[in-house]
Amino acid sequence: SCRGPAKKGAVGFGGTENFLERFLVFLAYQNYYNYPLPTYLEYPILIAQDVILLLAVSHYNGSVKQALPYLTIFTFGWHLLTIQKWIIDLAMSLCTLISVTSKFIQLKCIWQARDSGQASALTWGMAVYTSATRILTTLMTTGDFQVLARFVLLLILNSWVMMTILYYRKTGKKQE
């Protein structure tokens, strides 16, 4: 379902993606191929931020002990990714597939609701800008086809989501 409890419109986008795993895979991929640190420096920071956030949420929910298995899986997963080239390449492809699927789910939710709800066009605009800059930096540094394909797809889909949000924001105002 695309609707959250007791809310109207498209909501709940964050639940369709698990950023931590994708940050981990992207970091491992960049590290495995010995790409320059500036091309992926934000990923270790984002991973640390997510781990701290998850631990804080677990602490305040009283379930820190339940977070320990996830930390173990996280550590094991990091080492597993870098064992062989085909594993990291497959993981990167799957992350791209998950990202693309997530964008389509988000679009479907907005279309079904015929309302962009609380979705922020500015946030999606920043995602478009980020994808475009990542395309340029990848072209200037590594030229990695898999990374380029990922960011081209994300640029197209992020733009589509942003335009859909703006469209339904305008049609919602016309109806009022």
C-alpha atoms as a PDB file:
ATOM      1  CA  SER A   1       0.000   0.000   0.000  1.00  0.00           C
ATOM      2  CA  CYS A   2       1.150   3.511  -0.761  1.00  0.00           C
ATOM      3  CA  ARG A   3      -0.764   5.248   1.972  1.00  0.00           C
ATOM      4  CA  GLY A   4       0.358   5.697   5.532  1.00  0.00           C
ATOM      5  CA  PRO A   5      -1.949   5.297   8.502  1.00  0.00           C
ATOM      6  CA  ALA A   6      -4.467   8.108   8.872  1.00  0.00           C
ATOM      7  CA  LYS A   7      -2.883  10.172   6.074  1.00  0.00           C
ATOM      8  CA  LYS A   8      -3.996  11.008   2.609  1.00  0.00           C
ATOM      9  CA  GLY A   9      -1.685  11.215  -0.370  1.00  0.00           C
ATOM     10  CA  ALA A  10       1.537   9.492  -1.249  1.00  0.00           C
ATOM     11  CA  VAL A  11       3.611   8.751   1.821  1.00  0.00           C
ATOM     12  CA  GLY A  12       6.133   6.327   3.174  1.00  0.00           C
ATOM     13  CA  PHE A  13       8.785   6.443   0.467  1.00  0.00           C
ATOM     14  CA  GLY A  14      11.679   5.809   2.838  1.00  0.00           C
ATOM     15  CA  GLY A  15      10.499   2.312   3.704  1.00  0.00           C
ATOM     16  CA  THR A  16      11.029   1.092   0.152  1.00  0.00           C
ATOM     17  CA  GLU A  17      14.772   1.623   0.256  1.00  0.00           C
ATOM     18  CA  ASN A  18      17.498   0.464   2.553  1.00  0.00           C
ATOM     19  CA  PHE A  19      20.152   3.095   2.157  1.00  0.00           C
ATOM     20  CA  LEU A  20      22.715   1.494   4.438  1.00  0.00           C
ATOM     21  CA  GLU A  21      23.163  -1.598   2.286  1.00  0.00           C
ATOM     22  CA  ARG A  22      23.439   0.465  -0.890  1.00  0.00           C
ATOM     23  CA  PHE A  23      25.960   2.833   0.668  1.00  0.00           C
ATOM     24  CA  LEU A  24      27.939  -0.194   1.810  1.00  0.00           C
ATOM     25  CA  VAL A  25      27.922  -1.793  -1.637  1.00  0.00           C
ATOM     26  CA  PHE A  26      28.854   1.430  -3.398  1.00  0.00           C
ATOM     27  CA  LEU A  27      31.690   2.069  -0.955  1.00  0.00           C
ATOM     28  CA  ALA A  28      32.986  -1.482  -1.329  1.00  0.00           C
ATOM     29  CA  TYR A  29      32.749  -1.226  -5.131  1.00  0.00           C
ATOM     30  CA  GLN A  30      34.707   2.037  -5.270  1.00  0.00           C
ATOM     31  CA  ASN A  31      37.252   0.730  -2.775  1.00  0.00           C
ATOM     32  CA  TYR A  32      37.629  -2.631  -4.562  1.00  0.00           C
ATOM     33  CA  TYR A  33      38.558  -0.915  -7.827  1.00  0.00           C
ATOM     34  CA  ASN A  34      40.933   1.500  -6.015  1.00  0.00           C
ATOM     35  CA  TYR A  35      39.129   4.582  -7.253  1.00  0.00           C
ATOM     36  CA  PRO A  36      40.324   7.936  -5.899  1.00  0.00           C
ATOM     37  CA  LEU A  37      38.986   8.669  -2.418  1.00  0.00           C
ATOM     38  CA  PRO A  38      37.284  11.973  -3.402  1.00  0.00           C
ATOM     39  CA  THR A  39      34.990  10.026  -5.786  1.00  0.00           C
ATOM     40  CA  TYR A  40      33.363   8.166  -2.899  1.00  0.00           C
ATOM     41  CA  LEU A  41      34.328   9.989   0.300  1.00  0.00           C
ATOM     42  CA  GLU A  42      30.721  10.734   1.250  1.00  0.00           C
ATOM     43  CA  TYR A  43      29.820   7.034   1.493  1.00  0.00           C
ATOM     44  CA  PRO A  44      31.869   6.187   4.609  1.00  0.00           C
ATOM     45  CA  ILE A  45      30.380   9.278   6.253  1.00  0.00           C
ATOM     46  CA  LEU A  46      26.833   8.298   5.237  1.00  0.00           C
ATOM     47  CA  ILE A  47      27.376   4.733   6.438  1.00  0.00           C
ATOM     48  CA  ALA A  48      28.668   5.919   9.813  1.00  0.00           C
ATOM     49  CA  GLN A  49      25.732   8.331  10.065  1.00  0.00           C
ATOM     50  CA  ASP A  50      23.227   5.557   9.341  1.00  0.00           C
ATOM     51  CA  VAL A  51      24.858   3.138  11.798  1.00  0.00           C
ATOM     52  CA  ILE A  52      24.836   5.789  14.538  1.00  0.00           C
ATOM     53  CA  LEU A  53      21.214   6.628  13.753  1.00  0.00           C
ATOM     54  CA  LEU A  54      20.176   2.960  13.840  1.00  0.00           C
ATOM     55  CA  LEU A  55      22.001   2.441  17.139  1.00  0.00           C
ATOM     56  CA  ALA A  56      20.377   5.561  18.626  1.00  0.00           C
ATOM     57  CA  VAL A  57      16.924   4.407  17.534  1.00  0.00           C
ATOM     58  CA  SER A  58      17.641   0.940  18.935  1.00  0.00           C
ATOM     59  CA  HIS A  59      18.847   2.460  22.203  1.00  0.00           C
ATOM     60  CA  TYR A  60      15.756   4.631  22.629  1.00  0.00           C
ATOM     61  CA  ASN A  61      13.494   1.735  21.685  1.00  0.00           C
ATOM     62  CA  GLY A  62      15.236  -0.406  24.277  1.00  0.00           C
ATOM     63  CA  SER A  63      16.434  -2.901  21.700  1.00  0.00           C
ATOM     64  CA  VAL A  64      20.211  -2.391  21.467  1.00  0.00           C
ATOM     65  CA  LYS A  65      20.756  -6.128  21.924  1.00  0.00           C
ATOM     66  CA  GLN A  66      18.565  -6.701  18.873  1.00  0.00           C
ATOM     67  CA  ALA A  67      20.842  -4.403  16.843  1.00  0.00           C
ATOM     68  CA  LEU A  68      23.943  -6.535  17.492  1.00  0.00           C
ATOM     69  CA  PRO A  69      23.040  -9.223  14.925  1.00  0.00           C
ATOM     70  CA  TYR A  70      22.617  -6.476  12.320  1.00  0.00           C
ATOM     71  CA  LEU A  71      26.051  -5.086  13.113  1.00  0.00           C
ATOM     72  CA  THR A  72      27.503  -8.581  12.758  1.00  0.00           C
ATOM     73  CA  ILE A  73      25.765  -9.061   9.402  1.00  0.00           C
ATOM     74  CA  PHE A  74      26.960  -5.596   8.343  1.00  0.00           C
ATOM     75  CA  THR A  75      30.590  -6.482   9.152  1.00  0.00           C
ATOM     76  CA  PHE A  76      30.360  -9.930   7.533  1.00  0.00           C
ATOM     77  CA  GLY A  77      28.670  -8.445   4.476  1.00  0.00           C
ATOM     78  CA  TRP A  78      31.452  -5.911   4.026  1.00  0.00           C
ATOM     79  CA  HIS A  79      34.065  -8.670   3.922  1.00  0.00           C
ATOM     80  CA  LEU A  80      31.950 -10.931   1.709  1.00  0.00           C
ATOM     81  CA  LEU A  81      31.513  -8.195  -0.893  1.00  0.00           C
ATOM     82  CA  THR A  82      35.226  -7.849  -1.518  1.00  0.00           C
ATOM     83  CA  ILE A  83      36.109 -11.558  -1.793  1.00  0.00           C
ATOM     84  CA  GLN A  84      35.719 -11.777  -5.566  1.00  0.00           C
ATOM     85  CA  LYS A  85      35.151  -9.333  -8.409  1.00  0.00           C
ATOM     86  CA  TRP A  86      31.904 -10.949  -9.589  1.00  0.00           C
ATOM     87  CA  ILE A  87      30.357 -10.597  -6.104  1.00  0.00           C
ATOM     88  CA  ILE A  88      30.945  -6.847  -5.890  1.00  0.00           C
ATOM     89  CA  ASP A  89      29.851  -6.347  -9.518  1.00  0.00           C
ATOM     90  CA  LEU A  90      26.655  -8.320  -8.902  1.00  0.00           C
ATOM     91  CA  ALA A  91      25.975  -6.426  -5.680  1.00  0.00           C
ATOM     92  CA  MET A  92      26.403  -3.106  -7.498  1.00  0.00           C
ATOM     93  CA  SER A  93      24.003  -4.226 -10.241  1.00  0.00           C
ATOM     94  CA  LEU A  94      21.440  -5.336  -7.657  1.00  0.00           C
ATOM     95  CA  CYS A  95      21.714  -1.990  -5.855  1.00  0.00           C
ATOM     96  CA  THR A  96      21.002  -0.205  -9.121  1.00  0.00           C
ATOM     97  CA  LEU A  97      18.018  -2.487  -9.714  1.00  0.00           C
ATOM     98  CA  ILE A  98      16.711  -1.787  -6.199  1.00  0.00           C
ATOM     99  CA  SER A  99      17.121   1.980  -6.663  1.00  0.00           C
ATOM    100  CA  VAL A 100      15.307   1.917 -10.007  1.00  0.00           C
ATOM    101  CA  THR A 101      12.526  -0.265  -8.614  1.00  0.00           C
ATOM    102  CA  SER A 102      12.150   2.062  -5.661  1.00  0.00           C
ATOM    103  CA  LYS A 103      11.694   5.080  -7.933  1.00  0.00           C
ATOM    104  CA  PHE A 104       8.984   3.245  -9.892  1.00  0.00           C
ATOM    105  CA  ILE A 105       7.219   2.329  -6.644  1.00  0.00           C
ATOM    106  CA  GLN A 106       7.351   5.959  -5.570  1.00  0.00           C
ATOM    107  CA  LEU A 107       5.935   7.082  -8.901  1.00  0.00           C
ATOM    108  CA  LYS A 108       3.182   4.458  -8.659  1.00  0.00           C
ATOM    109  CA  CYS A 109       2.222   5.706  -5.196  1.00  0.00           C
ATOM    110  CA  ILE A 110       1.924   9.284  -6.403  1.00  0.00           C
ATOM    111  CA  TRP A 111      -0.053   8.242  -9.487  1.00  0.00           C
ATOM    112  CA  GLN A 112      -2.451   6.071  -7.478  1.00  0.00           C
ATOM    113  CA  ALA A 113      -3.020   8.792  -4.901  1.00  0.00           C
ATOM    114  CA  ARG A 114      -3.189  11.501  -7.596  1.00  0.00           C
ATOM    115  CA  ASP A 115      -1.482  13.588  -4.957  1.00  0.00           C
ATOM    116  CA  SER A 116       2.158  14.219  -4.162  1.00  0.00           C
ATOM    117  CA  GLY A 117       1.313  14.413  -0.453  1.00  0.00           C
ATOM    118  CA  GLN A 118       4.299  15.400   1.650  1.00  0.00           C
ATOM    119  CA  ALA A 119       6.854  14.604  -1.063  1.00  0.00           C
ATOM    120  CA  SER A 120       9.280  17.485  -1.520  1.00  0.00           C
ATOM    121  CA  ALA A 121      10.071  18.679  -5.033  1.00  0.00           C
ATOM    122  CA  LEU A 122      13.120  20.458  -3.601  1.00  0.00           C
ATOM    123  CA  THR A 123      14.481  17.209  -2.154  1.00  0.00           C
ATOM    124  CA  TRP A 124      13.972  15.446  -5.475  1.00  0.00           C
ATOM    125  CA  GLY A 125      15.556  18.415  -7.249  1.00  0.00           C
ATOM    126  CA  MET A 126      18.615  17.936  -5.063  1.00  0.00           C
ATOM    127  CA  ALA A 127      18.628  14.243  -6.000  1.00  0.00           C
ATOM    128  CA  VAL A 128      18.559  15.242  -9.692  1.00  0.00           C
ATOM    129  CA  TYR A 129      21.461  17.643  -9.134  1.00  0.00           C
ATOM    130  CA  THR A 130      23.417  15.008  -7.204  1.00  0.00           C
ATOM    131  CA  SER A 131      22.923  12.429  -9.969  1.00  0.00           C
ATOM    132  CA  ALA A 132      24.044  14.935 -12.619  1.00  0.00           C
ATOM    133  CA  THR A 133      27.162  15.898 -10.686  1.00  0.00           C
ATOM    134  CA  ARG A 134      27.995  12.238 -10.035  1.00  0.00           C
ATOM    135  CA  ILE A 135      27.800  11.604 -13.788  1.00  0.00           C
ATOM    136  CA  LEU A 136      30.263  14.427 -14.425  1.00  0.00           C
ATOM    137  CA  THR A 137      32.681  13.404 -11.673  1.00  0.00           C
ATOM    138  CA  THR A 138      32.589   9.779 -12.810  1.00  0.00           C
ATOM    139  CA  LEU A 139      33.326  10.822 -16.387  1.00  0.00           C
ATOM    140  CA  MET A 140      36.237  12.976 -15.217  1.00  0.00           C
ATOM    141  CA  THR A 141      37.742  10.429 -12.806  1.00  0.00           C
ATOM    142  CA  THR A 142      37.050   6.755 -13.464  1.00  0.00           C
ATOM    143  CA  GLY A 143      34.759   6.461 -16.494  1.00  0.00           C
ATOM    144  CA  ASP A 144      33.293   3.313 -14.901  1.00  0.00           C
ATOM    145  CA  PHE A 145      30.388   2.211 -17.109  1.00  0.00           C
ATOM    146  CA  GLN A 146      28.436   0.550 -14.304  1.00  0.00           C
ATOM    147  CA  VAL A 147      28.605   3.670 -12.120  1.00  0.00           C
ATOM    148  CA  LEU A 148      27.709   5.905 -15.084  1.00  0.00           C
ATOM    149  CA  ALA A 149      24.742   3.727 -16.025  1.00  0.00           C
ATOM    150  CA  ARG A 150      23.531   3.824 -12.424  1.00  0.00           C
ATOM    151  CA  PHE A 151      23.633   7.602 -12.199  1.00  0.00           C
ATOM    152  CA  VAL A 152      22.134   8.157 -15.658  1.00  0.00           C
ATOM    153  CA  LEU A 153      19.181   5.943 -14.694  1.00  0.00           C
ATOM    154  CA  LEU A 154      18.840   7.709 -11.350  1.00  0.00           C
ATOM    155  CA  LEU A 155      19.012  11.124 -13.043  1.00  0.00           C
ATOM    156  CA  ILE A 156      16.170  10.187 -15.387  1.00  0.00           C
ATOM    157  CA  LEU A 157      14.011   8.639 -12.669  1.00  0.00           C
ATOM    158  CA  ASN A 158      14.686  11.329 -10.055  1.00  0.00           C
ATOM    159  CA  SER A 159      13.712  13.933 -12.667  1.00  0.00           C
ATOM    160  CA  TRP A 160      10.541  11.984 -13.428  1.00  0.00           C
ATOM    161  CA  VAL A 161       9.592  11.790  -9.745  1.00  0.00           C
ATOM    162  CA  MET A 162      10.287  15.518  -9.282  1.00  0.00           C
ATOM    163  CA  MET A 163       8.176  16.450 -12.322  1.00  0.00           C
ATOM    164  CA  THR A 164       5.367  14.180 -11.129  1.00  0.00           C
ATOM    165  CA  ILE A 165       5.424  15.839  -7.703  1.00  0.00           C
ATOM    166  CA  LEU A 166       5.263  19.281  -9.325  1.00  0.00           C
ATOM    167  CA  TYR A 167       2.455  18.169 -11.650  1.00  0.00           C
ATOM    168  CA  TYR A 168       0.272  16.840  -8.833  1.00  0.00           C
ATOM    169  CA  ARG A 169       1.094  19.811  -6.655  1.00  0.00           C
ATOM    170  CA  LYS A 170      -0.278  22.088  -9.405  1.00  0.00           C
ATOM    171  CA  THR A 171      -3.348  19.949 -10.153  1.00  0.00           C
ATOM    172  CA  GLY A 172      -4.118  19.755  -6.422  1.00  0.00           C
ATOM    173  CA  LYS A 173      -4.129  23.560  -6.171  1.00  0.00           C
ATOM    174  CA  LYS A 174      -6.419  23.870  -9.211  1.00  0.00           C
ATOM    175  CA  GLN A 175      -9.017  21.580  -7.606  1.00  0.00           C
ATOM    176  CA  GLU A 176      -9.121  23.606  -4.379  1.00  0.00           C
END
